[in-house]
Structure formats: C-alpha cells, structure tokens
Coordinates of C-alpha atoms (C1' of nucleotides) in Angstrom, one line a residue:
Chain A
M1 CA 28.7 -2.7 -42.8
A2 CA 25.5 -4.8 -42.2
S3 CA 24.8 -5.1 -38.4
K4 CA 24.2 -8.4 -36.4
A5 CA 20.6 -7.6 -36.6
E6 CA 20.4 -7.3 -40.3
R7 CA 22.1 -10.6 -40.5
G8 CA 19.5 -12.1 -38.7
E9 CA 22.0 -13.2 -35.8
R10 CA 20.2 -11.2 -32.9
R11 CA 19.9 -13.5 -30.1
T12 CA 16.5 -13.5 -28.6
D13 CA 17.5 -14.4 -25.5
A14 CA 19.9 -11.5 -24.7
L15 CA 19.2 -9.5 -21.7
S16 CA 17.1 -6.5 -21.6
K17 CA 15.3 -4.3 -19.4
E18 CA 12.3 -5.3 -21.4
R19 CA 12.8 -8.9 -21.0
I20 CA 13.6 -8.7 -17.1
V21 CA 10.3 -6.7 -16.6
E22 CA 8.6 -9.2 -18.5
T23 CA 9.7 -12.0 -16.8
A24 CA 9.1 -10.3 -13.5
I25 CA 5.6 -9.5 -14.6
E26 CA 5.0 -13.1 -15.2
I27 CA 6.5 -14.3 -11.8
L28 CA 4.4 -11.8 -10.2
D29 CA 1.0 -12.8 -11.9
A30 CA 1.9 -16.7 -11.2
D31 CA 2.8 -16.5 -7.8
G32 CA 2.2 -13.0 -6.3
E33 CA 4.1 -10.2 -4.8
G34 CA 6.2 -12.2 -2.3
A35 CA 7.6 -14.6 -5.3
L36 CA 9.4 -11.7 -6.9
T37 CA 13.0 -11.9 -5.3
F38 CA 16.1 -11.3 -7.3
R39 CA 17.1 -14.9 -6.5
A40 CA 13.8 -15.9 -8.5
L41 CA 14.4 -13.5 -11.3
T42 CA 18.3 -14.6 -11.9
E43 CA 17.2 -18.4 -11.7
R44 CA 14.5 -17.5 -14.2
L45 CA 16.7 -15.9 -16.7
S46 CA 19.9 -18.4 -15.6
T47 CA 22.1 -15.3 -15.1
G48 CA 23.5 -13.4 -12.0
A49 CA 22.2 -10.9 -9.8
G50 CA 24.7 -8.4 -11.2
A51 CA 23.4 -8.7 -14.8
I52 CA 19.7 -7.3 -13.6
Y53 CA 21.4 -4.5 -11.6
W54 CA 23.1 -3.6 -14.9
H55 CA 19.9 -2.9 -16.7
V56 CA 17.7 -1.9 -13.6
A57 CA 18.8 0.5 -10.9
N58 CA 16.9 -1.4 -8.0
K59 CA 13.7 -3.5 -7.2
N60 CA 11.8 -0.4 -6.7
E61 CA 12.4 0.6 -10.1
L62 CA 12.0 -2.8 -11.4
L63 CA 8.4 -2.8 -9.8
A64 CA 7.6 0.4 -11.0
A65 CA 8.1 -0.7 -14.7
T66 CA 6.1 -3.6 -14.3
T67 CA 3.0 -1.5 -13.0
N68 CA 3.8 0.9 -15.7
D69 CA 3.8 -1.4 -18.4
V70 CA 0.6 -2.9 -16.9
I71 CA -1.4 0.0 -16.6
A72 CA 0.0 1.3 -20.1
R73 CA -1.3 -1.8 -21.5
A74 CA -4.7 -1.3 -20.0
M75 CA -5.0 2.4 -21.0
T76 CA -4.6 1.6 -24.7
S77 CA -7.4 -0.6 -24.5
V78 CA -9.8 2.2 -23.3
V79 CA -12.4 2.8 -26.5
H80 CA -12.6 6.5 -27.2
T81 CA -16.4 8.1 -26.7
K82 CA -17.6 11.3 -27.1
D83 CA -19.7 11.3 -23.8
P84 CA -17.3 12.4 -21.0
K85 CA -18.9 10.3 -18.4
K86 CA -18.8 7.3 -20.5
A87 CA -15.5 7.7 -21.2
I88 CA -14.2 8.1 -17.5
R89 CA -16.1 5.1 -16.7
A90 CA -14.2 3.4 -19.5
I91 CA -10.9 4.4 -18.1
G92 CA -12.0 3.3 -14.5
L93 CA -13.2 0.0 -15.6
A94 CA -9.9 -0.3 -17.6
V95 CA -8.0 0.3 -14.7
F96 CA -10.4 -2.1 -12.5
D97 CA -9.8 -4.7 -14.6
A98 CA -5.9 -4.3 -14.9
F99 CA -6.1 -4.5 -11.0
D100 CA -8.2 -7.4 -11.2
A101 CA -5.9 -9.5 -13.5
H102 CA -2.6 -8.1 -11.6
P103 CA -3.3 -7.5 -8.0
W104 CA 0.3 -6.9 -7.1
A105 CA -0.1 -3.8 -9.6
G106 CA -2.6 -2.4 -7.5
S107 CA -0.4 -2.7 -4.5
Q108 CA 2.6 -0.9 -6.3
L109 CA 0.2 1.7 -7.5
S110 CA -1.1 2.6 -4.0
R111 CA 2.0 2.8 -2.4
E112 CA 3.7 5.1 -5.4
P113 CA 1.4 7.2 -6.7
W114 CA 3.7 9.4 -8.4
Q115 CA 4.7 7.1 -10.9
P116 CA 3.9 7.7 -14.8
A117 CA 1.4 5.1 -14.9
V118 CA -1.0 7.4 -12.1
L119 CA -0.2 10.7 -14.2
R120 CA -1.4 8.7 -17.1
I121 CA -4.5 8.1 -15.5
F122 CA -4.7 11.5 -13.9
E123 CA -4.4 12.9 -17.6
A124 CA -6.6 10.6 -19.3
I125 CA -9.6 11.8 -16.7
G126 CA -8.8 15.0 -16.6
G127 CA -8.7 15.5 -20.2
Q128 CA -12.5 14.7 -19.9
L129 CA -13.4 17.2 -17.2
E130 CA -13.7 20.3 -19.6
A131 CA -16.5 18.3 -21.9
L132 CA -18.2 17.5 -18.6
G133 CA -18.7 20.9 -17.8
V134 CA -16.5 21.3 -14.9
P135 CA -15.2 24.8 -14.4
Q136 CA -11.5 25.1 -14.5
R137 CA -11.0 25.8 -11.2
S138 CA -12.7 23.0 -9.8
Q139 CA -10.9 20.2 -12.5
F140 CA -8.0 19.8 -10.4
D141 CA -10.0 18.7 -6.8
S142 CA -12.5 16.7 -9.2
A143 CA -9.4 14.8 -11.3
T144 CA -7.6 14.2 -7.8
A145 CA -10.9 12.9 -6.3
L146 CA -11.0 10.3 -9.3
V147 CA -8.0 9.2 -9.0
T148 CA -7.9 9.1 -5.2
Y149 CA -10.7 6.8 -5.3
I150 CA -9.4 4.4 -7.9
L151 CA -5.9 4.2 -6.3
G152 CA -8.2 3.2 -3.2
L153 CA -9.6 0.6 -5.1
A154 CA -6.2 -0.7 -6.3
G155 CA -4.8 -1.2 -2.7
Q156 CA -8.2 -2.9 -1.6
Y157 CA -7.8 -5.5 -4.5
A158 CA -4.0 -5.9 -3.9
A159 CA -5.1 -6.9 0.1
G160 CA -7.9 -9.0 -1.0
A161 CA -5.2 -10.8 -3.3
R162 CA -2.9 -11.1 -0.5
L163 CA -5.6 -12.5 1.7
I164 CA -7.5 -14.7 -0.4
A165 CA -5.1 -17.5 -0.8
P166 CA -4.7 -18.6 -4.7
G167 CA -7.3 -21.1 -5.6
T168 CA -9.4 -20.3 -3.0
D169 CA -13.4 -19.7 -3.8
R170 CA -13.9 -15.7 -3.7
S171 CA -17.6 -16.4 -2.6
A172 CA -16.9 -18.8 0.0
F173 CA -14.4 -16.3 1.4
L174 CA -16.8 -13.3 1.0
A175 CA -19.4 -15.9 2.9
D176 CA -17.1 -16.2 5.8
V177 CA -16.6 -12.6 6.2
A178 CA -20.1 -11.9 6.0
T179 CA -20.8 -14.6 8.8
E180 CA -18.3 -13.0 11.1
W181 CA -20.2 -9.6 10.5
E182 CA -23.6 -10.9 11.4
Q183 CA -21.8 -12.0 14.6
F184 CA -20.6 -8.7 15.9
D185 CA -22.1 -6.7 18.7
E186 CA -25.4 -5.3 17.8
A187 CA -24.7 -2.3 20.0
T188 CA -21.5 -1.0 18.5
Y189 CA -21.8 -2.5 15.1
P190 CA -25.1 -2.3 13.9
F191 CA -24.3 -1.1 10.2
V192 CA -22.1 -3.5 9.7
R193 CA -24.3 -6.3 10.9
R194 CA -27.1 -4.9 8.6
M195 CA -24.7 -4.9 5.7
A196 CA -23.5 -8.6 6.0
G197 CA -26.0 -9.9 3.3
Q198 CA -25.0 -7.4 0.8
L199 CA -21.4 -7.8 1.5
R200 CA -21.9 -11.7 0.5
D201 CA -23.6 -11.3 -2.6
H202 CA -22.1 -8.0 -4.2
D203 CA -20.2 -7.8 -7.3
D204 CA -16.9 -5.8 -7.0
R205 CA -16.9 -4.5 -10.2
A206 CA -20.5 -3.3 -10.3
Q207 CA -19.7 -1.6 -6.9
F208 CA -16.8 0.1 -8.0
L209 CA -18.9 1.5 -11.1
A210 CA -21.6 2.8 -8.4
G211 CA -18.8 4.7 -6.4
L212 CA -17.2 6.1 -9.6
D213 CA -20.9 7.2 -10.6
L214 CA -21.5 8.9 -7.0
L215 CA -18.5 10.7 -7.7
L216 CA -19.4 11.4 -11.3
T217 CA -23.1 13.1 -10.1
G218 CA -21.1 15.0 -7.2
I219 CA -18.6 16.5 -10.0
A220 CA -21.3 17.2 -12.6
S221 CA -23.8 18.8 -9.9
P222 CA -23.5 22.6 -9.9
P223 CA -21.3 23.9 -7.3
K224 CA -23.4 25.0 -4.2
T225 CA -22.5 29.1 -4.1
N226 CA -22.9 29.9 -0.5
T227 CA -22.3 33.4 -1.0
T228 CA -25.3 35.3 -2.4
T229 CA -28.6 33.6 -2.1
Chain B
M1 CA -4.3 -12.1 49.7
A2 CA -3.2 -8.8 48.4
S3 CA -1.8 -8.9 44.7
K4 CA 1.1 -7.2 43.8
A5 CA -0.8 -4.3 42.3
E6 CA -2.3 -3.5 45.4
R7 CA 0.8 -3.4 47.2
G8 CA 1.8 -1.1 44.6
E9 CA 4.7 -3.4 43.6
R10 CA 3.9 -3.3 39.9
R11 CA 6.9 -3.0 37.7
T12 CA 5.8 -0.4 35.2
D13 CA 8.7 -1.6 33.0
A14 CA 7.4 -4.9 32.3
L15 CA 6.7 -6.1 29.0
S16 CA 3.5 -6.3 27.7
K17 CA 1.5 -6.3 24.2
E18 CA 0.7 -2.3 24.9
R19 CA 4.0 -1.4 26.1
I20 CA 5.3 -3.0 22.8
V21 CA 3.0 -1.4 20.6
E22 CA 3.4 2.0 22.3
T23 CA 7.3 1.4 21.4
A24 CA 6.5 0.7 18.1
I25 CA 4.8 3.6 17.5
E26 CA 7.1 5.9 18.9
I27 CA 9.9 4.6 16.5
L28 CA 7.5 4.7 13.7
D29 CA 6.6 7.8 14.2
A30 CA 10.2 9.4 14.9
D31 CA 12.2 7.2 11.9
G32 CA 9.5 6.0 9.7
E33 CA 8.1 2.5 8.3
G34 CA 11.6 1.3 7.6
A35 CA 12.9 2.1 11.0
L36 CA 10.6 -0.6 12.8
T37 CA 12.6 -3.7 12.9
F38 CA 12.5 -6.3 15.6
R39 CA 16.2 -5.4 16.2
A40 CA 15.6 -1.9 17.2
L41 CA 12.4 -3.1 19.0
T42 CA 14.4 -5.2 21.1
E43 CA 17.1 -2.7 21.8
R44 CA 14.7 0.2 22.8
L45 CA 13.0 -2.2 25.3
S46 CA 16.0 -4.2 26.2
T47 CA 14.9 -7.4 25.7
G48 CA 15.3 -10.1 23.4
A49 CA 13.4 -10.8 20.2
G50 CA 11.6 -14.2 21.5
A51 CA 10.1 -11.9 24.4
I52 CA 8.2 -9.5 22.0
Y53 CA 7.0 -13.1 20.1
W54 CA 5.7 -14.1 23.2
H55 CA 3.3 -11.0 23.2
V56 CA 2.8 -10.7 19.4
A57 CA 2.6 -13.3 16.9
N58 CA 4.7 -11.2 14.1
K59 CA 5.3 -8.3 12.8
N60 CA 2.3 -8.0 10.7
E61 CA 0.1 -8.2 13.9
L62 CA 2.2 -5.5 15.4
L63 CA 1.5 -3.5 12.9
A64 CA -2.0 -3.9 12.7
A65 CA -2.0 -3.1 16.4
T66 CA -0.1 0.1 15.9
T67 CA -2.4 1.1 13.1
N68 CA -5.7 0.0 15.1
D69 CA -4.3 2.3 18.2
V70 CA -4.0 5.3 15.9
I71 CA -7.5 4.9 14.2
A72 CA -9.1 4.2 17.2
R73 CA -7.9 7.3 18.8
A74 CA -8.6 9.3 15.9
M75 CA -12.1 7.9 16.0
T76 CA -12.8 9.0 19.8
S77 CA -12.0 12.6 18.8
V78 CA -14.6 12.9 16.7
V79 CA -17.5 15.1 17.8
H80 CA -21.0 14.1 17.5
T81 CA -23.1 16.2 15.1
K82 CA -26.9 15.8 14.4
D83 CA -26.2 16.8 10.8
P84 CA -25.4 13.6 8.9
K85 CA -22.7 15.3 6.3
K86 CA -21.2 17.4 8.9
A87 CA -20.6 14.0 10.9
I88 CA -19.1 11.9 7.9
R89 CA -16.8 15.0 7.1
A90 CA -15.5 15.1 11.1
I91 CA -14.9 11.3 10.3
G92 CA -13.1 11.9 7.3
L93 CA -11.1 14.8 8.6
A94 CA -10.2 13.1 11.8
V95 CA -9.1 9.9 9.7
F96 CA -7.1 12.7 7.4
D97 CA -5.5 14.2 10.5
A98 CA -4.4 11.1 11.9
F99 CA -2.7 10.0 8.5
D100 CA -1.0 13.3 8.4
A101 CA 0.4 12.7 11.9
H102 CA 1.1 9.0 11.3
P103 CA 1.7 8.5 7.4
W104 CA 3.1 4.8 8.3
A105 CA -0.5 4.3 9.3
G106 CA -2.1 5.2 6.0
S107 CA 0.4 2.6 4.1
Q108 CA -0.9 -0.2 6.7
L109 CA -4.4 0.7 6.2
S110 CA -4.7 0.7 2.5
R111 CA -2.5 -2.7 2.5
E112 CA -4.9 -4.6 5.0
P113 CA -8.4 -3.1 4.5
W114 CA -9.7 -6.1 6.6
Q115 CA -8.6 -4.6 9.7
P116 CA -10.7 -3.8 12.7
A117 CA -9.6 -0.3 12.4
V118 CA -11.3 -0.1 8.7
L119 CA -14.5 -1.5 9.9
R120 CA -14.7 1.1 12.6
I121 CA -14.4 3.7 10.1
F122 CA -17.3 1.7 8.0
E123 CA -19.5 1.7 10.5
A124 CA -19.3 5.2 11.8
I125 CA -19.9 6.4 8.2
G126 CA -22.4 4.1 7.4
G127 CA -24.3 5.0 10.5
Q128 CA -25.0 8.7 9.1
L129 CA -26.3 7.2 5.7
E130 CA -29.9 6.5 6.9
A131 CA -29.9 10.2 8.1
L132 CA -28.7 11.3 4.9
G133 CA -32.0 9.6 3.3
V134 CA -29.7 7.2 1.4
P135 CA -32.1 4.1 0.7
Q136 CA -31.2 0.6 2.4
R137 CA -30.2 -1.0 -1.0
S138 CA -27.7 1.7 -1.9
Q139 CA -26.1 2.1 1.7
F140 CA -23.6 -0.5 1.1
D141 CA -22.1 0.9 -2.1
S142 CA -22.4 4.6 -0.6
A143 CA -20.3 3.5 2.5
T144 CA -17.9 1.4 0.4
A145 CA -17.1 4.1 -1.7
L146 CA -16.4 6.6 1.0
V147 CA -14.2 4.2 2.8
T148 CA -12.3 3.4 -0.5
Y149 CA -11.8 7.1 -1.2
I150 CA -10.6 7.4 2.6
L151 CA -8.2 4.7 2.1
G152 CA -6.8 6.1 -1.3
L153 CA -6.0 9.0 0.5
A154 CA -4.3 7.1 2.9
G155 CA -2.2 5.5 0.6
Q156 CA -1.3 8.7 -1.1
Y157 CA -0.2 10.2 2.3
A158 CA 1.9 7.4 3.2
A159 CA 3.7 7.3 -0.1
G160 CA 4.2 11.4 0.0
A161 CA 5.8 10.6 3.5
R162 CA 8.2 8.0 1.8
L163 CA 9.1 10.4 -0.5
I164 CA 9.5 13.7 0.9
A165 CA 13.0 13.2 3.0
P166 CA 12.0 14.0 6.5
G167 CA 12.8 17.6 7.0
T168 CA 12.3 18.7 3.4
D169 CA 10.2 21.5 3.1
R170 CA 6.8 20.1 1.7
S171 CA 6.1 23.5 -0.3
A172 CA 9.5 23.5 -2.1
F173 CA 8.7 19.6 -2.8
L174 CA 5.4 21.0 -4.8
A175 CA 6.8 23.2 -6.4
D176 CA 9.8 21.0 -7.9
V177 CA 7.0 18.5 -9.0
A178 CA 4.9 21.4 -10.6
T179 CA 7.8 22.5 -12.7
E180 CA 8.2 19.1 -13.7
W181 CA 4.6 18.8 -15.0
E182 CA 5.0 22.1 -16.9
Q183 CA 7.6 20.3 -18.8
F184 CA 5.8 17.7 -20.0
D185 CA 4.9 17.0 -23.7
E186 CA 1.9 19.4 -24.7
A187 CA 0.3 17.0 -27.1
T188 CA 0.0 14.1 -24.5
Y189 CA -0.1 15.9 -21.3
P190 CA -2.1 19.0 -21.6
F191 CA -4.4 18.5 -18.7
V192 CA -1.2 17.8 -16.3
R193 CA 0.5 20.7 -17.6
R194 CA -2.5 23.1 -17.3
M195 CA -3.1 21.6 -13.4
A196 CA 0.8 22.4 -12.6
G197 CA -0.2 25.8 -10.9
Q198 CA -2.8 24.5 -8.8
L199 CA -0.8 21.7 -7.4
R200 CA 1.8 23.9 -6.6
D201 CA -0.5 26.1 -4.4
H202 CA -3.1 23.5 -3.0
D203 CA -3.9 22.7 0.3
D204 CA -3.9 18.6 0.9
R205 CA -6.5 19.0 3.7
A206 CA -8.9 21.2 1.5
Q207 CA -8.6 19.2 -1.3
F208 CA -9.3 16.0 0.6
L209 CA -12.7 17.8 1.8
A210 CA -13.5 18.9 -1.6
G211 CA -13.6 15.4 -3.1
L212 CA -15.4 14.0 0.0
D213 CA -17.9 16.4 -0.6
L214 CA -18.3 15.4 -4.2
L215 CA -18.9 11.9 -2.9
L216 CA -21.6 13.2 -0.4
T217 CA -23.2 15.2 -3.1
G218 CA -23.5 12.2 -5.2
I219 CA -24.7 10.3 -2.3
A220 CA -27.2 12.7 -1.5
S221 CA -28.6 13.1 -5.2
P222 CA -31.9 11.3 -5.8
P223 CA -30.9 8.2 -8.1
K224 CA -31.3 8.2 -11.8
T225 CA -34.2 6.1 -12.7
N226 CA -33.5 5.0 -16.0
T227 CA -36.6 3.2 -16.4
T228 CA -39.6 5.4 -16.8
T229 CA -39.5 8.9 -18.2
Chain C
dA1 C1' 29.4 -2.9 -22.6
dC2 C1' 27.7 -6.6 -20.4
dC3 C1' 28.0 -10.4 -17.4
dT4 C1' 29.2 -13.9 -13.1
dG5 C1' 28.5 -15.4 -8.6
dA6 C1' 30.5 -15.1 -4.1
dA7 C1' 30.2 -11.8 -0.3
dC8 C1' 28.1 -8.4 2.8
dA9 C1' 24.5 -6.4 5.6
dC10 C1' 20.2 -7.0 7.0
dC11 C1' 15.9 -8.8 8.2
dG12 C1' 11.9 -11.7 10.4
dT13 C1' 11.2 -16.0 13.0
dT14 C1' 12.4 -20.0 15.9
dC15 C1' 13.8 -22.5 19.6
dA16 C1' 16.7 -24.8 23.2
dA17 C1' 17.7 -22.9 27.3
dG18 C1' 17.0 -20.2 31.6
dT19 C1' 14.3 -18.2 35.7
Chain D
dA1 C1' 4.5 -18.2 32.5
dC2 C1' 7.9 -15.2 30.6
dC3 C1' 12.4 -14.2 29.2
dT4 C1' 17.1 -14.6 26.5
dG5 C1' 20.0 -14.8 22.8
dA6 C1' 22.3 -17.5 19.2
dA7 C1' 21.1 -19.6 15.3
dC8 C1' 18.7 -20.1 10.5
dA9 C1' 16.7 -19.3 6.4
dC10 C1' 16.1 -15.6 3.3
dC11 C1' 16.7 -10.9 1.4
dG12 C1' 18.5 -6.8 -1.7
dT13 C1' 22.8 -5.1 -3.2
dT14 C1' 27.7 -4.6 -4.1
dC15 C1' 31.8 -5.9 -6.5
dA16 C1' 36.2 -7.5 -7.9
dA17 C1' 36.8 -10.4 -11.9
dG18 C1' 35.7 -12.2 -15.9
dT19 C1' 34.7 -11.5 -21.5

DNA sequence: ACCTGAACACCGTTCAAGT
DNA sequence: ACCTGAACACCGTTCAAGT
C-alpha cells in the first residue's frame, strides 16, 4: 500500500505546473519578457510543447501564475503594524520591491488587473481603511485609487526595464533623458525643462512613497461637505 | 513652375505616414489591439508591407504614433481655466475620455510611458502646480504621482476592454464580478466581499475623478514638518 | 494520465526587384 | 523616391501518436 512518495521514489524532475511556473520565472528574471517562449521553456525543461499545455491552458495563464507567485511572496513579507498608514506604506513598498526585482510582473499586472494578485493587494489595502477612519461609502474609491496608483507604477517600471538595456547604468540613462528635457522648447515645455534636474537625481522608491503619502493624506483628510456651511 | 498640388492633381489616396496612422486608428477602434497587423493594414491600404515600412520604422513606432494622435487630440479639447484644480481635473477627464473611446491607447501608454504623449500630459499638469501653491521642490513628485495615477487608469481601462467582449453589457459584466466577490471566503477577503455592492453600482468616470481629487487634496495640503513641534 | 514533437496558422520584418 | 510582394525567422497552439 506504500505510495511511490513514501518509498522515496518520487522523481524530483517530474513535470508539474509549479515546476513550469518556477522555470518561467527564472527565464523572465534572467532575460525579460521577450525571452519567455514555449520553445525556450520546452528546451529548458527538456520536454515537448504539448507537455506544458497539459499542465497550463495557455501562455496567458502561465504569465498570470508567475505574477501571482511573485506578488504572493511579496505580500507575505509585509510586516504587520497597528498604524494603518504604516501598514499601507509597507504594502506599497513590498509591491514596489517586487516590481523592482521582477519588472515583467509589473507589465503583466497592469495589463490584467483582474488577477488574484491584484485582488490580494486590494484586500490588504482596503482592510486598513477602517482603521484610518475612512467612512464605509468612501472606502471603495479610496482603495481603488491606491491600487490604480500602484498599478500605474507597475507599468512604468516594466516599461523602464524594457527601455534600459540590461546592464546599462540607470543613472546614466536618467542623465541622458534629463539632458533631452533641458533641450525642449521653452515655450511649450517650460515645466518639463524645469524638472530636468530633479529627474536626474530622483530616487524611484522615495518618489513612489511620496506619491503614496499624497494619496494617504488626501484619504485621511475630512471630506469636504459642499452641502451646508 | 506650378507644383502638382497647385494644379490640383494631388492624389488623395497617396500613401503617407498620416494616412497609415489614420487607418491604424480605424482598425484599432473597430476591432481592438489584436486586429492591428501589417497584413490587415496592407489589405486596407491595398499596398505591400514594404510600402508601410517605407513610412514607418516598425510596429512600435506605428503604435506610438496612433497613441500620440489620440492624446494630442484629447489635450487640445481641454478648456482653459484659472482655477488650477479645475484645470487638472479637466486634463484628467480629457485623458479619461480618450481611454474610454480608445482603450488600446491606454494599453500603449502604460507600456511606453516615455512617449511624447505622456510628456504632454506631464507638462500640462505640472504647469498648474505653481498656481496650486506647491513648492518647487515638491512639484516633481506631485506631477509624477498624478501622471502615475492616470497611467494606472489607462492600463485598467485597456484591460477592461480586452476582457469585456465587444458588444457585451458592461453592467452585466460588473454584476457577474460582484457576485464572484460576494462568494469569496469571508476570513481572507472580508474587504472585497464588503465592496461587492459598490463595485456593481459604481461609475468609472466618477471613481476616477474621486481618486484624482484625493491626490489633489493631498497635494494641496501643507506638507508635514516632522522636525519641530 | 501524461508526454512527444511534427505540423499549422499567423506574425513582424527584410529585401531584391520594379517604377 | 516610393512601392511590390515573395521569403524568412519565429511565434503560440493543436493533435495524432506514443507510453
């Protein structure tokens, strides 16, 4: 009655959805979105295309699974706090760091926001709003605004990763763009020109947090009653 | 010495980048992102693939051009106001309406945020911050937060368009998702469950504006000085 | 039940050749 | 200078056939 597993004969290299997802993440991390093809995957797993399709419906499902993996891991790393603002900041930074490490996940998330991964972020953030003093009727808008902001960042990060060739110096890249900004026409792009210096020196993570804090400040402010007085 | 144009012999059907971009927008609007292929384009323009490559470097450039067209048109429709908050709201809504009418543009924009279209939005919004009383050193963070939020929305809208089959009833779709939300596990998704009703009834445009106002409130609030007192 | 791998339909892009 | 359209390399997906 002893199963194969009990006899220790389990093949550790057997194909499974987990192993496929894991390998896909390795390819995505190493060589980016464009490198994940079924051919690359079959070669790496030394199998045929049909074998992968036995475990996974199609490429979209595979990408969704990789993204969920990465986000789920990020969410479990969030330390719990009583302070709701700190908690939301911690969630935001965990997601930010996940996008920083896996920019392809940002691309996937901003393209398919109905994924479980997004719902998890939505739930985690929403759960803090009560403690923040946000009235029930405003909680949906507030949580959506926060998630939209985070997804916006996700897309930008993914785009950055596509643009900055792997191995290229980030600050050199920013300096190049800043120099472009400085050369724009003063009449039509005065603000962009003025911001060039700040673009060159800014820190993405700090800037993300600054924006998150702006939203949090707005959310925690008492709503304007434009009815009486 | 009279040119062809002066003699009125200009062929109105001559190929040009403008005509290619225009046709691409027609295809994208009618049948979505997936429908824009070089084959569909050559058929519609009754020409060869090489002819298109003569005017346009590649598909990415073509998509960037279509998006810029759509956003540029949206930006010119923005009515000018003295009130900086109203002005930023008007910009946001113009962009929102553009994504509503052309969801594929949202997809493109959130994937390639270094495009001229984004810079135009960034400039238009940034130009209002001085009047809003935002200090110079905070303007970069504030403008970036607003643009990130708008790009986040862009991605979500594009995703929605991909998900909701053309011709499907939007409110029926939302009702389906809301019903799913109501059936989630109470222990792990209490917030999501509580929000199901609001999801069913919400208005995207109003919700977008609500989030924008949260950001604006945060931006207009005097910054916390955590040094003295 | 799970895997193999050739075959299919389709894609963006190139390029020798035409006008 | 501008256009034609066959050809190329590559993609996701299918499926008859194997174990």
